[in-house]
C-alpha cells in the first residue's frame, strides 16, 4: 500500500463531515467527538477539532498565480476532477483559484483548482494531462 496520512485542524465535526463526505464523496473512517478520519481519494485524512488557526500566507507563486501555503490536495483523473468541479460549482463553493489549466502546452500541463473547506483549510485538486509528467521538470 502506498498512501499518505495527513492530520489537520477543523472547527467542528459536523461541517467537516458535510464538506468531505457530502461534497467530495469521501468515506468516513474512525471517529470520536474530537476527530474524524476520511478516505481522501485513497489517502487517510485525520481532522482534529481546534480553535487555533494560523493565518495563511499566499507566498506560493505557481505559473504566475499566488496560492495559499500551507495547503494539501490530491491528484485525480480528469473525469473525477470534472465531477468534483461540478459538485463544488453546484453547491456555490467559492474558488480560491478558479478551475484552470496550468503550464498549458508545457511538460506537466494540468487542471487545477483551489477551495477552502468549511474550516478554512485550502485544498488543491489537480489532474495531469499526462500522469507520467508528475515529477518532470517543465
PDB file of C-alpha atoms in Angstrom:
ATOM      1  CA  UNK A   1       0.000   0.000   0.000  1.00  0.00           C
ATOM      2  CA  UNK A   2       1.247   3.459  -0.849  1.00  0.00           C
ATOM      3  CA  UNK A   3      -0.792   6.290   0.628  1.00  0.00           C
ATOM      4  CA  UNK A   4      -0.222   9.315   2.823  1.00  0.00           C
ATOM      5  CA  UNK A   5      -1.692  10.265   6.193  1.00  0.00           C
ATOM      6  CA  UNK A   6      -2.348  13.907   6.978  1.00  0.00           C
ATOM      7  CA  UNK A   7      -3.686  15.269  10.274  1.00  0.00           C
ATOM      8  CA  UNK A   8      -5.101  18.795  10.235  1.00  0.00           C
ATOM      9  CA  UNK A   9      -7.289  21.208  12.205  1.00  0.00           C
ATOM     10  CA  UNK A  10     -11.013  21.766  11.760  1.00  0.00           C
ATOM     11  CA  UNK A  11     -13.591  23.886  13.587  1.00  0.00           C
ATOM     12  CA  UNK A  12     -16.182  21.143  14.138  1.00  0.00           C
ATOM     13  CA  UNK A  13     -17.045  17.581  13.132  1.00  0.00           C
ATOM     14  CA  UNK A  14     -20.497  18.314  11.639  1.00  0.00           C
ATOM     15  CA  UNK A  15     -19.390  20.798   8.956  1.00  0.00           C
ATOM     16  CA  UNK A  16     -16.292  18.695   8.292  1.00  0.00           C
ATOM     17  CA  UNK A  17     -18.447  15.626   7.588  1.00  0.00           C
ATOM     18  CA  UNK A  18     -20.644  17.709   5.286  1.00  0.00           C
ATOM     19  CA  UNK A  19     -17.712  19.019   3.254  1.00  0.00           C
ATOM     20  CA  UNK A  20     -15.670  15.844   2.923  1.00  0.00           C
ATOM     21  CA  UNK A  21     -18.492  13.316   2.693  1.00  0.00           C
ATOM     22  CA  UNK A  22     -21.385  15.150   1.029  1.00  0.00           C
ATOM     23  CA  UNK A  23     -19.425  17.462  -1.277  1.00  0.00           C
ATOM     24  CA  UNK A  24     -16.336  15.403  -2.058  1.00  0.00           C
ATOM     25  CA  UNK A  25     -17.756  11.906  -1.614  1.00  0.00           C
ATOM     26  CA  UNK A  26     -15.117  10.746   0.885  1.00  0.00           C
ATOM     27  CA  UNK A  27     -15.905   7.775   3.114  1.00  0.00           C
ATOM     28  CA  UNK A  28     -15.751   8.176   6.876  1.00  0.00           C
ATOM     29  CA  UNK A  29     -13.337   6.032   8.813  1.00  0.00           C
ATOM     30  CA  UNK A  30     -12.895   6.003  12.572  1.00  0.00           C
ATOM     31  CA  UNK A  31     -14.052   8.962  14.635  1.00  0.00           C
ATOM     32  CA  UNK A  32     -14.633  10.322  18.127  1.00  0.00           C
ATOM     33  CA  UNK A  33     -16.214  13.547  19.374  1.00  0.00           C
ATOM     34  CA  UNK A  34     -12.963  15.434  18.657  1.00  0.00           C
ATOM     35  CA  UNK A  35     -11.556  13.875  15.457  1.00  0.00           C
ATOM     36  CA  UNK A  36     -12.645  12.068  12.307  1.00  0.00           C
ATOM     37  CA  UNK A  37     -10.801  10.111   9.610  1.00  0.00           C
ATOM     38  CA  UNK A  38     -11.687  10.131   5.913  1.00  0.00           C
ATOM     39  CA  UNK A  39     -10.664   8.122   2.896  1.00  0.00           C
ATOM     40  CA  UNK A  40      -9.471  11.078   0.823  1.00  0.00           C
ATOM     41  CA  UNK A  41      -9.090   9.547  -2.641  1.00  0.00           C
ATOM     42  CA  UNK A  42      -7.140   6.601  -1.246  1.00  0.00           C
ATOM     43  CA  UNK A  43      -5.309   8.561   1.453  1.00  0.00           C
ATOM     44  CA  UNK A  44      -6.064   9.000   5.144  1.00  0.00           C
ATOM     45  CA  UNK A  45      -7.107  12.439   6.371  1.00  0.00           C
ATOM     46  CA  UNK A  46      -7.461  12.879  10.106  1.00  0.00           C
ATOM     47  CA  UNK A  47      -9.408  16.024  11.048  1.00  0.00           C
ATOM     48  CA  UNK A  48      -8.988  17.212  14.653  1.00  0.00           C
ATOM     49  CA  UNK A  49     -11.065  19.945  16.316  1.00  0.00           C
ATOM     50  CA  UNK A  50      -9.084  23.058  17.214  1.00  0.00           C
ATOM     51  CA  UNK A  51      -9.616  26.744  17.899  1.00  0.00           C
ATOM     52  CA  UNK A  52      -6.096  27.782  16.856  1.00  0.00           C
ATOM     53  CA  UNK A  53      -5.908  28.533  13.132  1.00  0.00           C
ATOM     54  CA  UNK A  54      -2.791  30.388  11.979  1.00  0.00           C
ATOM     55  CA  UNK A  55      -3.094  32.899   9.145  1.00  0.00           C
ATOM     56  CA  UNK A  56      -2.409  31.658   5.632  1.00  0.00           C
ATOM     57  CA  UNK A  57       0.428  33.009   3.551  1.00  0.00           C
ATOM     58  CA  UNK A  58      -0.129  33.399  -0.182  1.00  0.00           C
ATOM     59  CA  UNK A  59       3.612  33.109  -0.793  1.00  0.00           C
ATOM     60  CA  UNK A  60       3.311  30.257  -3.298  1.00  0.00           C
ATOM     61  CA  UNK A  61       3.750  31.517  -6.872  1.00  0.00           C
ATOM     62  CA  UNK A  62       2.883  28.773  -9.361  1.00  0.00           C
ATOM     63  CA  UNK A  63       2.688  29.569 -13.066  1.00  0.00           C
ATOM     64  CA  UNK A  64       2.056  33.216 -12.137  1.00  0.00           C
ATOM     65  CA  UNK A  65      -0.758  32.503  -9.649  1.00  0.00           C
ATOM     66  CA  UNK A  66      -0.458  33.116  -5.886  1.00  0.00           C
ATOM     67  CA  UNK A  67      -1.516  30.073  -3.875  1.00  0.00           C
ATOM     68  CA  UNK A  68      -2.007  29.673  -0.118  1.00  0.00           C
ATOM     69  CA  UNK A  69       0.709  27.957   1.890  1.00  0.00           C
ATOM     70  CA  UNK A  70       0.249  25.575   3.562  1.00  0.00           C
ATOM     71  CA  UNK A  71      -2.314  23.598   1.581  1.00  0.00           C
ATOM     72  CA  UNK A  72      -2.946  19.971   0.744  1.00  0.00           C
ATOM     73  CA  UNK A  73      -4.733  18.262  -2.086  1.00  0.00           C
ATOM     74  CA  UNK A  74      -4.989  15.294  -4.380  1.00  0.00           C
ATOM     75  CA  UNK A  75      -4.210  14.156  -7.880  1.00  0.00           C
ATOM     76  CA  UNK A  76      -7.228  12.947  -9.806  1.00  0.00           C
ATOM     77  CA  UNK A  77      -8.149  11.599 -13.208  1.00  0.00           C
ATOM     78  CA  UNK A  78      -9.815  14.125 -15.499  1.00  0.00           C
ATOM     79  CA  UNK A  79     -13.341  12.696 -15.077  1.00  0.00           C
ATOM     80  CA  UNK A  80     -13.050  12.754 -11.252  1.00  0.00           C
ATOM     81  CA  UNK A  81     -11.640  16.312 -11.353  1.00  0.00           C
ATOM     82  CA  UNK A  82     -14.581  17.453 -13.500  1.00  0.00           C
ATOM     83  CA  UNK A  83     -17.090  15.659 -11.227  1.00  0.00           C
ATOM     84  CA  UNK A  84     -15.726  17.452  -8.160  1.00  0.00           C
ATOM     85  CA  UNK A  85     -15.575  20.774 -10.005  1.00  0.00           C
ATOM     86  CA  UNK A  86     -19.225  20.388 -11.000  1.00  0.00           C
ATOM     87  CA  UNK A  87     -20.264  19.476  -7.439  1.00  0.00           C
ATOM     88  CA  UNK A  88     -18.397  22.472  -5.981  1.00  0.00           C
ATOM     89  CA  UNK A  89     -19.992  24.791  -8.555  1.00  0.00           C
ATOM     90  CA  UNK A  90     -23.484  23.358  -7.912  1.00  0.00           C
ATOM     91  CA  UNK A  91     -23.034  23.962  -4.186  1.00  0.00           C
ATOM     92  CA  UNK A  92     -21.771  27.502  -4.912  1.00  0.00           C
ATOM     93  CA  UNK A  93     -18.444  26.943  -3.165  1.00  0.00           C
ATOM     94  CA  UNK A  94     -16.115  29.893  -3.755  1.00  0.00           C
ATOM     95  CA  UNK A  95     -12.864  29.067  -5.501  1.00  0.00           C
ATOM     96  CA  UNK A  96      -9.592  30.478  -4.163  1.00  0.00           C
ATOM     97  CA  UNK A  97      -8.138  29.666  -7.577  1.00  0.00           C
ATOM     98  CA  UNK A  98     -10.807  29.030 -10.199  1.00  0.00           C
ATOM     99  CA  UNK A  99     -10.545  25.852 -12.292  1.00  0.00           C
ATOM    100  CA  UNK A 100      -7.894  26.424 -14.928  1.00  0.00           C
ATOM    101  CA  UNK A 101      -5.136  24.852 -16.996  1.00  0.00           C
ATOM    102  CA  UNK A 102      -1.648  25.330 -15.566  1.00  0.00           C
ATOM    103  CA  UNK A 103       1.510  25.022 -17.730  1.00  0.00           C
ATOM    104  CA  UNK A 104      -0.586  24.927 -20.909  1.00  0.00           C
ATOM    105  CA  UNK A 105       1.320  23.299 -23.755  1.00  0.00           C
ATOM    106  CA  UNK A 106       4.284  22.503 -21.480  1.00  0.00           C
ATOM    107  CA  UNK A 107       5.550  19.482 -19.602  1.00  0.00           C
ATOM    108  CA  UNK A 108       3.328  18.966 -16.569  1.00  0.00           C
ATOM    109  CA  UNK A 109       0.195  20.517 -18.094  1.00  0.00           C
ATOM    110  CA  UNK A 110      -2.593  20.112 -15.564  1.00  0.00           C
ATOM    111  CA  UNK A 111      -6.048  21.146 -14.495  1.00  0.00           C
ATOM    112  CA  UNK A 112      -6.041  22.785 -11.071  1.00  0.00           C
ATOM    113  CA  UNK A 113      -8.453  24.447  -8.655  1.00  0.00           C
ATOM    114  CA  UNK A 114      -8.342  25.521  -5.007  1.00  0.00           C
ATOM    115  CA  UNK A 115     -11.159  25.821  -2.473  1.00  0.00           C
ATOM    116  CA  UNK A 116     -11.445  26.252   1.275  1.00  0.00           C
ATOM    117  CA  UNK A 117     -13.136  23.547   3.308  1.00  0.00           C
ATOM    118  CA  UNK A 118     -15.698  24.754   5.863  1.00  0.00           C
ATOM    119  CA  UNK A 119     -12.921  25.272   8.440  1.00  0.00           C
ATOM    120  CA  UNK A 120     -10.840  27.449   6.114  1.00  0.00           C
ATOM    121  CA  UNK A 121      -8.288  24.818   5.076  1.00  0.00           C
ATOM    122  CA  UNK A 122      -7.125  25.377   1.478  1.00  0.00           C
ATOM    123  CA  UNK A 123      -7.350  22.288  -0.729  1.00  0.00           C
ATOM    124  CA  UNK A 124      -5.978  21.871  -4.238  1.00  0.00           C
ATOM    125  CA  UNK A 125      -7.336  19.432  -6.798  1.00  0.00           C
ATOM    126  CA  UNK A 126      -5.141  18.559  -9.793  1.00  0.00           C
ATOM    127  CA  UNK A 127      -5.430  16.439 -12.901  1.00  0.00           C
ATOM    128  CA  UNK A 128      -2.402  15.979 -15.149  1.00  0.00           C
ATOM    129  CA  UNK A 129      -2.838  15.765 -18.904  1.00  0.00           C
ATOM    130  CA  UNK A 130      -0.092  13.117 -18.810  1.00  0.00           C
ATOM    131  CA  UNK A 131       0.347  11.427 -15.418  1.00  0.00           C
ATOM    132  CA  UNK A 132       3.875  10.362 -16.421  1.00  0.00           C
ATOM    133  CA  UNK A 133       4.901  14.026 -16.182  1.00  0.00           C
ATOM    134  CA  UNK A 134       4.071  14.331 -12.466  1.00  0.00           C
ATOM    135  CA  UNK A 135       7.703  14.727 -11.383  1.00  0.00           C
ATOM    136  CA  UNK A 136       9.265  16.005 -14.608  1.00  0.00           C
ATOM    137  CA  UNK A 137      10.718  19.494 -14.864  1.00  0.00           C
ATOM    138  CA  UNK A 138       8.816  21.788 -17.208  1.00  0.00           C
TER     139      UNK A 138
END
